[in-house]
Amino acid sequence: MAGYDPEKDKKLKEWKNEETGLLISIHQYGEGEPKVQLGPRILKKKDGSDRAPSKAGRLSIEDIMWVYDIIDEVKDELSDLVGPE
């Protein structure tokens, strides 16, 4: 069995919370089923540039409210990608 191949890992869609840096994305590995990923979190440096990505960790109320606001869009996009079962 072969190991992980980054060439097969595709990011299909991404949303970013500009306030908290939290990312939500839809990924697909090879011909597998598309799946939602929470995180990483990309925070800003004092100079305004992006820091290195870090784990999403625990979610604040701001994160939860943002996820709540976009969850229907994420669900619709994922449903379109997965197709009927």
mmCIF file of C-alpha atoms in Angstrom:
data_model
loop_
_atom_site.group_PDB
_atom_site.id
_atom_site.type_symbol
_atom_site.label_atom_id
_atom_site.label_comp_id
_atom_site.label_asym_id
_atom_site.label_seq_id
_atom_site.Cartn_x
_atom_site.Cartn_y
_atom_site.Cartn_z
ATOM 1 C CA MET A 1 0.000 0.000 0.000
ATOM 2 C CA ALA A 2 1.451 3.346 -1.041
ATOM 3 C CA GLY A 3 1.698 6.280 1.371
ATOM 4 C CA TYR A 4 0.159 9.711 1.203
ATOM 5 C CA ASP A 5 0.614 11.457 -2.153
ATOM 6 C CA PRO A 6 0.210 15.265 -1.980
ATOM 7 C CA GLU A 7 -0.434 15.337 -5.746
ATOM 8 C CA LYS A 8 -3.724 13.493 -5.150
ATOM 9 C CA ASP A 9 -4.945 15.873 -2.401
ATOM 10 C CA LYS A 10 -7.114 18.618 -3.930
ATOM 11 C CA LYS A 11 -8.669 21.639 -2.210
ATOM 12 C CA LEU A 12 -12.015 22.162 -3.931
ATOM 13 C CA LYS A 13 -13.413 25.137 -1.988
ATOM 14 C CA GLU A 14 -12.323 27.310 0.949
ATOM 15 C CA TRP A 15 -13.875 29.846 3.329
ATOM 16 C CA LYS A 16 -11.853 32.065 5.696
ATOM 17 C CA ASN A 17 -12.997 33.952 8.758
ATOM 18 C CA GLU A 18 -11.079 37.216 8.383
ATOM 19 C CA GLU A 19 -11.514 38.080 12.080
ATOM 20 C CA THR A 20 -10.267 34.833 13.630
ATOM 21 C CA GLY A 21 -8.242 33.301 10.786
ATOM 22 C CA LEU A 22 -10.206 30.024 10.894
ATOM 23 C CA LEU A 23 -10.419 28.158 7.590
ATOM 24 C CA ILE A 24 -13.116 25.737 6.464
ATOM 25 C CA SER A 25 -12.427 23.855 3.271
ATOM 26 C CA ILE A 26 -13.607 20.962 1.147
ATOM 27 C CA HIS A 27 -10.890 18.516 0.099
ATOM 28 C CA GLN A 28 -10.815 15.408 -2.043
ATOM 29 C CA TYR A 29 -8.066 12.808 -2.019
ATOM 30 C CA GLY A 30 -7.740 11.007 -5.335
ATOM 31 C CA GLU A 31 -11.133 9.679 -6.397
ATOM 32 C CA GLY A 32 -12.392 9.552 -2.803
ATOM 33 C CA GLU A 33 -15.433 11.328 -1.442
ATOM 34 C CA PRO A 34 -15.048 15.099 -0.875
ATOM 35 C CA LYS A 35 -14.913 15.964 2.837
ATOM 36 C CA VAL A 36 -15.046 19.112 4.982
ATOM 37 C CA GLN A 37 -12.013 20.149 7.005
ATOM 38 C CA LEU A 38 -12.112 22.620 9.929
ATOM 39 C CA GLY A 39 -8.811 24.445 10.249
ATOM 40 C CA PRO A 40 -6.080 25.357 10.161
ATOM 41 C CA ARG A 41 -6.126 28.850 11.579
ATOM 42 C CA ILE A 42 -4.020 31.509 9.884
ATOM 43 C CA LEU A 43 -3.395 34.488 12.115
ATOM 44 C CA LYS A 44 -1.837 37.807 11.144
ATOM 45 C CA LYS A 45 1.537 39.191 12.214
ATOM 46 C CA LYS A 46 1.767 42.748 13.507
ATOM 47 C CA ASP A 47 2.946 43.852 10.050
ATOM 48 C CA GLY A 48 -0.259 42.440 8.495
ATOM 49 C CA SER A 49 1.320 39.429 6.787
ATOM 50 C CA ASP A 50 0.115 35.871 7.420
ATOM 51 C CA ARG A 51 1.766 33.731 10.092
ATOM 52 C CA ALA A 52 2.382 30.045 9.558
ATOM 53 C CA PRO A 53 -0.826 27.965 9.751
ATOM 54 C CA SER A 54 -1.656 26.522 13.173
ATOM 55 C CA LYS A 55 -4.213 23.996 14.390
ATOM 56 C CA ALA A 56 -7.744 25.337 14.684
ATOM 57 C CA GLY A 57 -7.818 24.335 18.343
ATOM 58 C CA ARG A 58 -10.804 25.322 20.419
ATOM 59 C CA LEU A 59 -13.447 27.452 18.732
ATOM 60 C CA SER A 60 -14.566 30.796 20.141
ATOM 61 C CA ILE A 61 -18.136 32.071 20.010
ATOM 62 C CA GLU A 62 -17.041 34.206 17.031
ATOM 63 C CA ASP A 63 -15.880 31.061 15.223
ATOM 64 C CA ILE A 64 -19.112 29.213 16.027
ATOM 65 C CA MET A 65 -21.297 32.116 14.874
ATOM 66 C CA TRP A 66 -19.331 32.322 11.605
ATOM 67 C CA VAL A 67 -19.661 28.551 11.028
ATOM 68 C CA TYR A 68 -23.382 28.855 11.766
ATOM 69 C CA ASP A 69 -23.694 31.681 9.213
ATOM 70 C CA ILE A 70 -21.980 29.763 6.381
ATOM 71 C CA ILE A 71 -22.899 26.148 7.141
ATOM 72 C CA ASP A 72 -25.733 26.030 4.585
ATOM 73 C CA GLU A 73 -23.376 27.245 1.861
ATOM 74 C CA VAL A 74 -20.781 24.628 2.891
ATOM 75 C CA LYS A 75 -23.455 21.897 2.955
ATOM 76 C CA ASP A 76 -24.806 22.892 -0.472
ATOM 77 C CA GLU A 77 -21.317 22.980 -2.012
ATOM 78 C CA LEU A 78 -20.444 19.583 -0.515
ATOM 79 C CA SER A 79 -23.768 18.104 -1.663
ATOM 80 C CA ASP A 80 -23.135 19.350 -5.199
ATOM 81 C CA LEU A 81 -19.669 17.764 -5.189
ATOM 82 C CA VAL A 82 -20.759 14.429 -3.703
ATOM 83 C CA GLY A 83 -23.851 14.097 -5.880
ATOM 84 C CA PRO A 84 -26.907 11.915 -5.248
ATOM 85 C CA GLU A 85 -26.562 8.695 -3.312
#
